[in-house]
Coordinates of C-alpha atoms in Angstrom, one line a residue:
X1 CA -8.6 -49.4 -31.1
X2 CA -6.6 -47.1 -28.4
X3 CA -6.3 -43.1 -29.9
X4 CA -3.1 -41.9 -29.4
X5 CA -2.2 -39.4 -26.8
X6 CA -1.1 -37.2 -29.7
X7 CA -4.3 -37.6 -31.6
X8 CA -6.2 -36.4 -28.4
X9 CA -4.0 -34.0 -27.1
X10 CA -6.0 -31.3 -28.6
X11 CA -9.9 -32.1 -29.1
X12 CA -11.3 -30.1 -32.0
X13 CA -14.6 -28.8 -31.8
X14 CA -17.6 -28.2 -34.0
X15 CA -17.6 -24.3 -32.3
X16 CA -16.2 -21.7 -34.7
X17 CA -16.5 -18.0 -35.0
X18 CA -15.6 -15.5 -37.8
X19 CA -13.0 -12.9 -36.7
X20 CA -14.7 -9.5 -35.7
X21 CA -13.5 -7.6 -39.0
X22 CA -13.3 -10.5 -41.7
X23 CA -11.2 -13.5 -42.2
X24 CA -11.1 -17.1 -42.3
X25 CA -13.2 -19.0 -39.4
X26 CA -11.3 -19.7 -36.1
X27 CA -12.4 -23.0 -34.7
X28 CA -12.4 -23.2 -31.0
X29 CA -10.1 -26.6 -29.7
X30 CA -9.2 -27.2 -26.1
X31 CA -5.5 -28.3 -24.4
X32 CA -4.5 -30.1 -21.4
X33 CA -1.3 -28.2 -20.9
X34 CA -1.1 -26.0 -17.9
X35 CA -1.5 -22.6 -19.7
X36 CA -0.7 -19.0 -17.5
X37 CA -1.4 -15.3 -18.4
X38 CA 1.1 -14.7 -15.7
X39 CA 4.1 -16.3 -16.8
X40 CA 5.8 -12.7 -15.8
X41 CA 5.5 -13.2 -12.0
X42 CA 8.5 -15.4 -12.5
X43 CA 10.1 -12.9 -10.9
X44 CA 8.1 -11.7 -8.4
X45 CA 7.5 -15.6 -6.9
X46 CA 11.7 -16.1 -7.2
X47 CA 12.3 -12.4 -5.0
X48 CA 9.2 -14.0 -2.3
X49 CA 12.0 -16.6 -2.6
X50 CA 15.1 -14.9 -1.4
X51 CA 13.7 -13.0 0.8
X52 CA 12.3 -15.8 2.4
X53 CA 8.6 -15.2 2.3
X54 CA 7.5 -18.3 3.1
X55 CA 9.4 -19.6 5.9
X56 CA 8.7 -15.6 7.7
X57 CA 4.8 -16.3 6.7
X58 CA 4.5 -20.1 8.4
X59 CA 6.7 -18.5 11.3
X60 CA 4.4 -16.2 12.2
X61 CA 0.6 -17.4 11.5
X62 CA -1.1 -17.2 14.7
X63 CA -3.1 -20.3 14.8
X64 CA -2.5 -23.6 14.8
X65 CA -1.7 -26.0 11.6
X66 CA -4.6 -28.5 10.4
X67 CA -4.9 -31.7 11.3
X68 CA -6.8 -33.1 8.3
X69 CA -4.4 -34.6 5.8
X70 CA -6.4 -32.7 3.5
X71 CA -6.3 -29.8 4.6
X72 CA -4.7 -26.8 2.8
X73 CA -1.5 -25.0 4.8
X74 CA -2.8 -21.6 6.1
X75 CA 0.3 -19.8 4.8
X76 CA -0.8 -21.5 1.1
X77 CA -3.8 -20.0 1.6
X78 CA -2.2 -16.6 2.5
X79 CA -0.5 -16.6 -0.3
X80 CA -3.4 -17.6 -2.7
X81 CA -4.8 -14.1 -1.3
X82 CA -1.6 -12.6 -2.2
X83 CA -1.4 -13.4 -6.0
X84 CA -5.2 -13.0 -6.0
X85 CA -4.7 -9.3 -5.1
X86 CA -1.4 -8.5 -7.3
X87 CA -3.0 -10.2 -10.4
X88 CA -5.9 -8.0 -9.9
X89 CA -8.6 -9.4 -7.9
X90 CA -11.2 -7.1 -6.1
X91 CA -13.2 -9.3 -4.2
X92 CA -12.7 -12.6 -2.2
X93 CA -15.0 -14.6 -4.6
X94 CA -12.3 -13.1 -7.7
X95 CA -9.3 -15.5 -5.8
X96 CA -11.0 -18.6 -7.8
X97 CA -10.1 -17.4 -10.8
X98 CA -6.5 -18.8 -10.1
X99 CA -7.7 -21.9 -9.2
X100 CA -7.0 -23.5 -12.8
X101 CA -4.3 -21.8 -13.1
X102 CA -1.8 -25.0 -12.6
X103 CA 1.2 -23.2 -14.1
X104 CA 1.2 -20.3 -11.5
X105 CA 0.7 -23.3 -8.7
X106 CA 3.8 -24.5 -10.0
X107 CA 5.9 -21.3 -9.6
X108 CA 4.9 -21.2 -6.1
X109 CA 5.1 -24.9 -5.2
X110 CA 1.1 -25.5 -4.0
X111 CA 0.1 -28.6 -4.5
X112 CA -3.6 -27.6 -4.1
X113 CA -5.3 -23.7 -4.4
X114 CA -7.6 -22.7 -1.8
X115 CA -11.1 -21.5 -2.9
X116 CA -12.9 -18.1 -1.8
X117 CA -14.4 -19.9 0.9
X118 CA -11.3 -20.8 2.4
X119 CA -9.5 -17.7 2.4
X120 CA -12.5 -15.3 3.0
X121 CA -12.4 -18.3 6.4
X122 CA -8.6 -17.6 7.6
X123 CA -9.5 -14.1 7.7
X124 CA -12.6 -14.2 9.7
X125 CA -10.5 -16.1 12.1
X126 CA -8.2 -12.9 12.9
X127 CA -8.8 -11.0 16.6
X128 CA -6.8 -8.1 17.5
X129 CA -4.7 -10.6 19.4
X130 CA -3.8 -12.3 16.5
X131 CA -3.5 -9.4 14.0
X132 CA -0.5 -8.4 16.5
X133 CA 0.8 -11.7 16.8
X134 CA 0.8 -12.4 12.8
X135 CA 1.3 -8.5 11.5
X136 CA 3.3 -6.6 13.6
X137 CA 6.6 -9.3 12.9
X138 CA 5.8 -9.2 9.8
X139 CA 6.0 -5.8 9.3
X140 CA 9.1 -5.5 11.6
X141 CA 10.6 -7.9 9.0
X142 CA 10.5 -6.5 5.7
X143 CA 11.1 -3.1 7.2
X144 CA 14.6 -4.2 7.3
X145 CA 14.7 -5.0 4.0
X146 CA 14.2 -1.5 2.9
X147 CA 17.3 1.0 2.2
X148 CA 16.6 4.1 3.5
X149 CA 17.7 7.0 1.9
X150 CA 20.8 8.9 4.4
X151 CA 19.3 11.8 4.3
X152 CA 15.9 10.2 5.8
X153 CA 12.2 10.2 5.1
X154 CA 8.8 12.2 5.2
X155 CA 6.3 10.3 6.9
X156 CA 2.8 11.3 5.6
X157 CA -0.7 10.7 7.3
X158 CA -3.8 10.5 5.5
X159 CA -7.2 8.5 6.0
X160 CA -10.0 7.5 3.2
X161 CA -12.9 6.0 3.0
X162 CA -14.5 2.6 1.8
X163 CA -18.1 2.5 1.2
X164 CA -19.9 -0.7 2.6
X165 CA -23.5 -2.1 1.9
X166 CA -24.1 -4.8 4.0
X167 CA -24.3 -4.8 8.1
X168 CA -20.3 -5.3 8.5
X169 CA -19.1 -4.4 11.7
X170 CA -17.8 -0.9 12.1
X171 CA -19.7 0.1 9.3
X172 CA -21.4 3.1 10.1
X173 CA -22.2 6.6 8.9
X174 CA -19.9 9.3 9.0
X175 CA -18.2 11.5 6.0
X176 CA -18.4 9.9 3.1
X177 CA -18.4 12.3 0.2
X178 CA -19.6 10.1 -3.0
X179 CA -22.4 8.4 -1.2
X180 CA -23.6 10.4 1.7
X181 CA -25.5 8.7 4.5
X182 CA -24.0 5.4 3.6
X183 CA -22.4 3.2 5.7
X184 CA -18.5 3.2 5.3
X185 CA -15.2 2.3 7.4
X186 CA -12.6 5.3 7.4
X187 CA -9.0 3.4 7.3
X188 CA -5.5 5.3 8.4
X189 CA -2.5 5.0 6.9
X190 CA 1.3 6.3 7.4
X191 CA 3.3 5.9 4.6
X192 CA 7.1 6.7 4.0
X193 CA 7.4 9.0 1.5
X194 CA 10.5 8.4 -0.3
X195 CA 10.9 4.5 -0.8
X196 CA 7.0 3.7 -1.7
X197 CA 6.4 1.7 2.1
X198 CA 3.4 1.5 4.2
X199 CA 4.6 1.7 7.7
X200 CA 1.3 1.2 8.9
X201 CA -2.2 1.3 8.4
X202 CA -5.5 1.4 10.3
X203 CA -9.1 0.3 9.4
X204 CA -11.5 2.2 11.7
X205 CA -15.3 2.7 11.9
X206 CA -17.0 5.0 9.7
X207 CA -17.9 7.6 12.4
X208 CA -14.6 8.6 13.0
X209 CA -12.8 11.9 12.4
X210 CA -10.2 12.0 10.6
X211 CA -7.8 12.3 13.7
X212 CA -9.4 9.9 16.0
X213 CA -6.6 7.3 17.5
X214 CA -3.9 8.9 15.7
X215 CA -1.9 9.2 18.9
X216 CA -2.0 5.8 19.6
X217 CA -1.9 5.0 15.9
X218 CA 1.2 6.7 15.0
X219 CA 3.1 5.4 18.2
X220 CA 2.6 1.5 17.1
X221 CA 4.2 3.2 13.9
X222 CA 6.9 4.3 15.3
X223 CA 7.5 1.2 17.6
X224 CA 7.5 -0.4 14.3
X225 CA 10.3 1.6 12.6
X226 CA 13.6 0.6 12.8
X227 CA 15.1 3.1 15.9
X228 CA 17.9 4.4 13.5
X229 CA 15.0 5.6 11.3
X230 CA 15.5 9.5 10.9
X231 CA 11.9 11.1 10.0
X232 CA 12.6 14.3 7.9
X233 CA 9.1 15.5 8.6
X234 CA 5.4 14.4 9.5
X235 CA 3.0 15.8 6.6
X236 CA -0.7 15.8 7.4
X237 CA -3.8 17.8 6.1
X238 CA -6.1 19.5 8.2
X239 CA -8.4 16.7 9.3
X240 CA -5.3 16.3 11.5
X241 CA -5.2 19.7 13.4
X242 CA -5.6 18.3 17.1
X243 CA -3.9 20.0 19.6
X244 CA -3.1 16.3 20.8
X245 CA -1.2 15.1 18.0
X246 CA 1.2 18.4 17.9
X247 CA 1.7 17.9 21.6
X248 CA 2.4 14.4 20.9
X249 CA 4.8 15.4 17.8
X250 CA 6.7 18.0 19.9
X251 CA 7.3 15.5 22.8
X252 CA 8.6 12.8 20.1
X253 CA 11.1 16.0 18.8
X254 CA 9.8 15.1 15.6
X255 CA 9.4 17.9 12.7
X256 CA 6.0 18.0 11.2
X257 CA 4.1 20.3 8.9
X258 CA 0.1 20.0 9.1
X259 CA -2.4 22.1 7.2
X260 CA -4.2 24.5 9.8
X261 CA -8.2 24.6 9.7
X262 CA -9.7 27.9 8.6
X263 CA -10.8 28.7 12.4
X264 CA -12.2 32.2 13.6
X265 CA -9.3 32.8 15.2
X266 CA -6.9 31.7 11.9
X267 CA -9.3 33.9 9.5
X268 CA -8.6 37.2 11.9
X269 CA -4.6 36.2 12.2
X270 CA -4.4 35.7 8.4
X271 CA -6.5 39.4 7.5
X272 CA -4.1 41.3 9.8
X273 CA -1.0 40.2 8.3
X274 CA 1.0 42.9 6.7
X275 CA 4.5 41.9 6.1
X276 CA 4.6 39.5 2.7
X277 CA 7.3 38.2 1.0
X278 CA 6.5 37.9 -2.8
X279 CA 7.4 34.8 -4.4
X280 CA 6.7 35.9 -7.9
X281 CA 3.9 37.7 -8.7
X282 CA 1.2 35.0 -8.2
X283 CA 2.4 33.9 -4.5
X284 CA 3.6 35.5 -1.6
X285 CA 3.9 33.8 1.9
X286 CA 3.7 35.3 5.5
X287 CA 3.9 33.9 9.3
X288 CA 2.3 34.3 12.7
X289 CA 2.4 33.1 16.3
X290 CA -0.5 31.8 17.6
X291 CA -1.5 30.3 20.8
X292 CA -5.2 29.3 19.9
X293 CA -8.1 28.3 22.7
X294 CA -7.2 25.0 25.1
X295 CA -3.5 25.4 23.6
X296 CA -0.8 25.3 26.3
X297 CA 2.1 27.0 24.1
X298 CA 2.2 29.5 21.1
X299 CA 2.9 27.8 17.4
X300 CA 4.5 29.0 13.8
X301 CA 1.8 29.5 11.5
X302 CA 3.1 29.8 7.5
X303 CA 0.1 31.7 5.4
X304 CA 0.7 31.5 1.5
X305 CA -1.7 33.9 -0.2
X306 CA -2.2 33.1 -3.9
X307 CA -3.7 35.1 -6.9
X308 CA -7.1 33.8 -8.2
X309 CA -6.9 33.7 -12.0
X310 CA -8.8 32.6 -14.9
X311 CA -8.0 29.0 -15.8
X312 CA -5.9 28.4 -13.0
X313 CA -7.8 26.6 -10.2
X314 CA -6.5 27.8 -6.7
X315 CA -5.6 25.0 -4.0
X316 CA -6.1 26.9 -0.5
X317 CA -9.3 28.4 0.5
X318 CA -11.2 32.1 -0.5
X319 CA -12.1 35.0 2.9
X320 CA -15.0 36.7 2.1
X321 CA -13.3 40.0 3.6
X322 CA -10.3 39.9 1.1
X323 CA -11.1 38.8 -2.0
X324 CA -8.8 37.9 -5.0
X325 CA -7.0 35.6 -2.9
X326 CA -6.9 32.4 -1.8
X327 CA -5.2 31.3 1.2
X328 CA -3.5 27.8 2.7
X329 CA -2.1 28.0 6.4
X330 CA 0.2 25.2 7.5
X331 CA 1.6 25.0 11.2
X332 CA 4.5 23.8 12.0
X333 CA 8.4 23.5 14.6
X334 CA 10.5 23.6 12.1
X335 CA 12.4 26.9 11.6
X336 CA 13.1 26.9 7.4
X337 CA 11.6 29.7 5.8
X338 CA 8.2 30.1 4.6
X339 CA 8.8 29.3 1.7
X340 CA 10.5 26.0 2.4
X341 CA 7.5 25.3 4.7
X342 CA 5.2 25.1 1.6
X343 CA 7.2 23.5 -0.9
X344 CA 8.2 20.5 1.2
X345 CA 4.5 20.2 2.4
X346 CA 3.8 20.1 -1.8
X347 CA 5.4 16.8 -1.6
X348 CA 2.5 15.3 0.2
X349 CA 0.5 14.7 -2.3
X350 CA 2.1 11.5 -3.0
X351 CA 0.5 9.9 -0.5
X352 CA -2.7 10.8 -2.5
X353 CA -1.6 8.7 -5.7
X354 CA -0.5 5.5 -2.9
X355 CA -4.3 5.9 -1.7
X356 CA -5.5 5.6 -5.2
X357 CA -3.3 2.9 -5.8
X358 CA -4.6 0.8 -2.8
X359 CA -7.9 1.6 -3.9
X360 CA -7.8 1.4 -7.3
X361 CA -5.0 -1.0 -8.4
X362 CA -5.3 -3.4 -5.3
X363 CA -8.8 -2.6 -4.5
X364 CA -8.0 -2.9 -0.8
X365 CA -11.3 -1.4 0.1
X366 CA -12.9 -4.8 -1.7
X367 CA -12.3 -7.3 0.6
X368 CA -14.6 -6.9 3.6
X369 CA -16.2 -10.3 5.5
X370 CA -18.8 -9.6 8.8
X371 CA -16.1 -9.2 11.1
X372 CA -14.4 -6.5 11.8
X373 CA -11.1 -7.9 12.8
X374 CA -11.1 -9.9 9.6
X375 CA -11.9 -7.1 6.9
X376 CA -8.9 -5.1 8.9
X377 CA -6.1 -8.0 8.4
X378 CA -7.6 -8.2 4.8
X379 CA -6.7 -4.5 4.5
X380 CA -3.4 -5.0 6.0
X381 CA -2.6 -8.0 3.7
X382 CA -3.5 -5.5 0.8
X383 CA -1.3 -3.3 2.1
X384 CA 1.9 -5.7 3.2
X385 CA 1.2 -7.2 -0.9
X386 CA 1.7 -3.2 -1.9
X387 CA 5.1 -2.9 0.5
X388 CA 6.3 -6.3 -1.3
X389 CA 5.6 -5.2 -4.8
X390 CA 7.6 -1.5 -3.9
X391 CA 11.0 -3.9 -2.6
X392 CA 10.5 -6.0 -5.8
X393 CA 10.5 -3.4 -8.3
X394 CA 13.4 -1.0 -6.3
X395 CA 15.4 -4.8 -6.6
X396 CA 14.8 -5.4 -10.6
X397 CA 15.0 -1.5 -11.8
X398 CA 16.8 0.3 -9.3
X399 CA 17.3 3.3 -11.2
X400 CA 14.3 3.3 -12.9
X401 CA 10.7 5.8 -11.8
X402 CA 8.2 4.2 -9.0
X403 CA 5.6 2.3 -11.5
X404 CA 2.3 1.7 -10.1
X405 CA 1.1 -1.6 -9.5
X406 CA -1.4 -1.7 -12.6
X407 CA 1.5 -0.7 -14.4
X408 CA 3.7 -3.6 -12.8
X409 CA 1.0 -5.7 -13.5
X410 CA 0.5 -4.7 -17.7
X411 CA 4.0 -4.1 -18.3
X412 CA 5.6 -7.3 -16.1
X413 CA 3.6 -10.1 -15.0
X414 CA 1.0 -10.1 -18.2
X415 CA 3.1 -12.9 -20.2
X416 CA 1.3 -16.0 -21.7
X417 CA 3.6 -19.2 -20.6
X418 CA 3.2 -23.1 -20.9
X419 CA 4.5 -25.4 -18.3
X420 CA 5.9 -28.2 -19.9
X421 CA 9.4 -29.8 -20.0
X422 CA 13.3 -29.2 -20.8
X423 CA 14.4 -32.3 -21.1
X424 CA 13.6 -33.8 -17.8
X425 CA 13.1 -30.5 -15.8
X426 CA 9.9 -28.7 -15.6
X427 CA 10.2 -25.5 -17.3
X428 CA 7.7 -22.5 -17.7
X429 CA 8.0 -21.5 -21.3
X430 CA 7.4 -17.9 -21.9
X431 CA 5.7 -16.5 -24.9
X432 CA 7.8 -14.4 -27.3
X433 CA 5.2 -12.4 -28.2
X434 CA 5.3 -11.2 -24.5
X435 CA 8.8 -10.7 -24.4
X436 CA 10.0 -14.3 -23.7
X437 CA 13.2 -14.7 -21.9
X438 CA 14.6 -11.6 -23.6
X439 CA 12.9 -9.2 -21.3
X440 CA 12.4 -12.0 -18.3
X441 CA 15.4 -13.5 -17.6
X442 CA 17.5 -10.5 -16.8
X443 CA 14.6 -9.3 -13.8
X444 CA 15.1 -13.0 -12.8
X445 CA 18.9 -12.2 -13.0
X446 CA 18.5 -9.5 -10.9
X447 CA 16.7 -11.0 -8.2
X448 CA 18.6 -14.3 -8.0
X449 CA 22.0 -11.9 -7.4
X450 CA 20.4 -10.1 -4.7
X451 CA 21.5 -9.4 -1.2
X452 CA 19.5 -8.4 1.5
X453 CA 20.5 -4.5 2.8
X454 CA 22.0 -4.0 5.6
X455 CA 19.2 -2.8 7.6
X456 CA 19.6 0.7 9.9
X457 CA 22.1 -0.3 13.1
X458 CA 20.1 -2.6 15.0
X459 CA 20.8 -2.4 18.4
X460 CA 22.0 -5.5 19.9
X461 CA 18.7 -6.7 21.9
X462 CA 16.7 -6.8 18.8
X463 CA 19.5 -8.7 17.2
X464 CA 19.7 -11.4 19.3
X465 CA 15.8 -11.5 19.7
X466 CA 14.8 -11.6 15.9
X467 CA 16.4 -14.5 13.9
X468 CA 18.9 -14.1 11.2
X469 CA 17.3 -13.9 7.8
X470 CA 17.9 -17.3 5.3
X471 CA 20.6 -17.4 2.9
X472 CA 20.2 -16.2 -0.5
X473 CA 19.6 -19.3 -2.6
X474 CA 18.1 -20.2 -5.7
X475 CA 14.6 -22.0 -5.5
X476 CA 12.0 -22.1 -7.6
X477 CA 9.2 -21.5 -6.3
X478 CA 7.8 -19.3 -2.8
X479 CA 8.2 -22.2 -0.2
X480 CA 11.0 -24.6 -0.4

């Protein structure tokens, strides 16, 4: 006798558990309908979409397409890394997990999903030749997707470390504060302060300072900006106080603030100061000109002095020869008071929460392979998923605070969903008790009425050099 597909639908089992604090037995049963816990990247997968992501993705890969009919497309298996990071992966083996996931294949139209092996393999493909070829259109790209405040940017510099335990190439010692005389890589990054972007990011070997390459670092960034750009100010900390990269800022005519190091010469500059201005009666700030040793011109130095007190931990650094007081010294071109000086360098610190957001809610410092070129285009695809997730959530909430992407994650693209059927049209069924369409459809709203800014008057060589960008349209999943 045949069993009806209804009767086998779903297959009871002898397996049954009693709830953790009381209650009838559950009995565990099984379904064949394609089940997702990320029914709320409906969204997300529908911006990729308009923007199109994947026609810019197969556009730029740098090597050629399989020949095996079987083979999986390399931008598919991009984009399997992609997802794998936003829904919270942390290593290449963690990409399987959305293997089974048939529902989330659906939204983005893959026929098949690419194992670890695969993608941890497109990666170790990447040279430096290629990482150009791929990245820096790429980037080009969805820089003009991003509206730039009128009044400009801040451009911050900063530079962490990843700690590594195999033999990866570029893994060597240098600073590395949690586990000393470890092997690490000590990445770069340059981020634009006001609209949540990387403009650019570095992985380097582990031995290098914290300013090593930034020269040549921050002029790819710039080449990469749009030229209507304006840059408010360059913010960096002291592991940036190179003679070289001030020369190089001062050339550029761009403004910059960077935290001075504590040198001989700073210590003695900062005890003979005699003029204060009092802020309050906790801070009071003061300037010098100095021209230090191997400099070929005299600089502003801005000294804010601060009063230690009890149960209020003091930022800048204590001099033996004057105590009660802590001191931070920035040096700077710009001409704002002293006061202005510090407070605008305050806003730096930003770039410290985008660092911990790489680290910890990406956990771009978790994808590493033996090559070197190949951990670094894994870093870069961390942080290109990061620069997509800050358009996406500046597109559905416009007016709403910068939200983190663990926060994105929790509050937007958890969502238990079913694909089944509407009729005769697939249809991803969102659970109600996740919000259902009441909280889904109008982000999806808001997406599918989107039109891409206008970005920063191109001049007319890179217009007719870079092709137009697609029609808004409305698709359903990443790659038409």
């Amino acid at each position: 006798m045949k069993t009806k597909p209804s009767e086998c639908a779903h297959k009871p089992t002898d397996a049954a558990f009693t709830p953790l604090f009381g209650g009838a037995k559950l009995v565990l049963s099984e379904t064949p309908k394609a089940v997702t816990p990320f029914g709320g990247l409906s969204s997300f997968v529908a911006f990729l979409g308009q923007i199109g992501f994947g026609a810019r993705v197969m556009q730029a890969m740098p090597f050629p397409a399989p020949t095996s009919p079987n083979a999986i497309p390399l931008a598919h298996t991009f984009t399997a890394f992609l997802f794998a990071v936003v829904t919270g992966a942390s290593r290449f083996a963690h990409t399987d997990w959305l293997r089974g996931d048939r529902a989330l294949h659906a939204m983005l139209g893959l026929k098949r999903f690419p194992g670890n092996d695969t993608v941890r393999g497109l990666f170790r493909r990447f040279t430096p030749r290629h990482i150009e070829e791929f990245w820096r259109p790429l980037w080009a790209w969805l820089l003009t997707l991003v509206a730039i405040p009128k009044e400009g940017v801040h451009l911050d510099l900063d530079s962490t470390i990843f700690c590594r335990e195999g033999k990866q190439e570029g893994a060597r010692q240098g600073y590395n504060p949690k586990r000393k005389g470890r092997p690490s890589h000590h990445p770069l990054v340059a981020v634009l302060a006001e609209v949540q972007f990387m403009l650019h990011g570095w992985l380097r070997s582990g031995n290098c300072s914290s300013a090593r390459g930034v020269v040549a670092f921050l002029t790819e960034a710039l080449a990469l900006a749009p030229a209507a750009l304006k840059i408010v100010c360059v913010r960096a900390d002291s592991g940036f106080f190179a003679d070289e990269l001030l020369t190089f800022l001062e050339a550029k005519q761009l403004p910059y603030i960077v935290v001075a190091r504590l040198t001989g010469a700073v210590k003695r500059s900062c005890m003979a100061l005699k003029e204060w201005t009092a802020l309050d009666e906790n801070y009071a700030v003061g300037e010098v000109e100095l021209q230090l040793h191997g400099w070929q011109t005299k600089r502003r130095f801005v000294v804010l002095r601060e009063r230690v007190r009890e149960g209020k931990p003091a930022v800048g650094r204590m001099l033996i020869e004057v105590p009660g007081y802590t001191y931070r010294i920035f040096v700077t071109n710009r001409t704002g008071s002293a006061e202005v000086i510090w407070r605008d360098y305050n806003g730096r610190a930003c770039i410290e929460q985008r660092i911990d957001e790489l680290k910890n809610d990406l956990s771009a410092g978790g994808f590493c392979v033996r090559e070197f070129f190949g951990t670094e285009s894994a870093f870069l695809a961390v942080l290109f998923a990061f620069n997509l997730l800050s358009l996406y959530q500046r597109r559905i909430a416009p007016d709403k605070p910068y939200r983190q992407p663990a926060t994105l994650r929790a509050q937007v693209f958890v969502a238990g969903a079913v694909l089944g059927l509407v009729g005769k049209q697939i249809a991803l069924k969102l659970s109600t008790a996740w919000g259902g369409l009441a909280k889904h459809k109008p982000l999806l709203a808001a997406v599918l009425t989107w039109q891409s800014p206008t970005p920063p008057k191109l001049d007319s060589a890179t217009l007719k050099t870079s092709p137009p960008p697609p029609d808004p349209v409305v698709i359903t999943h990443a790659f038409a």
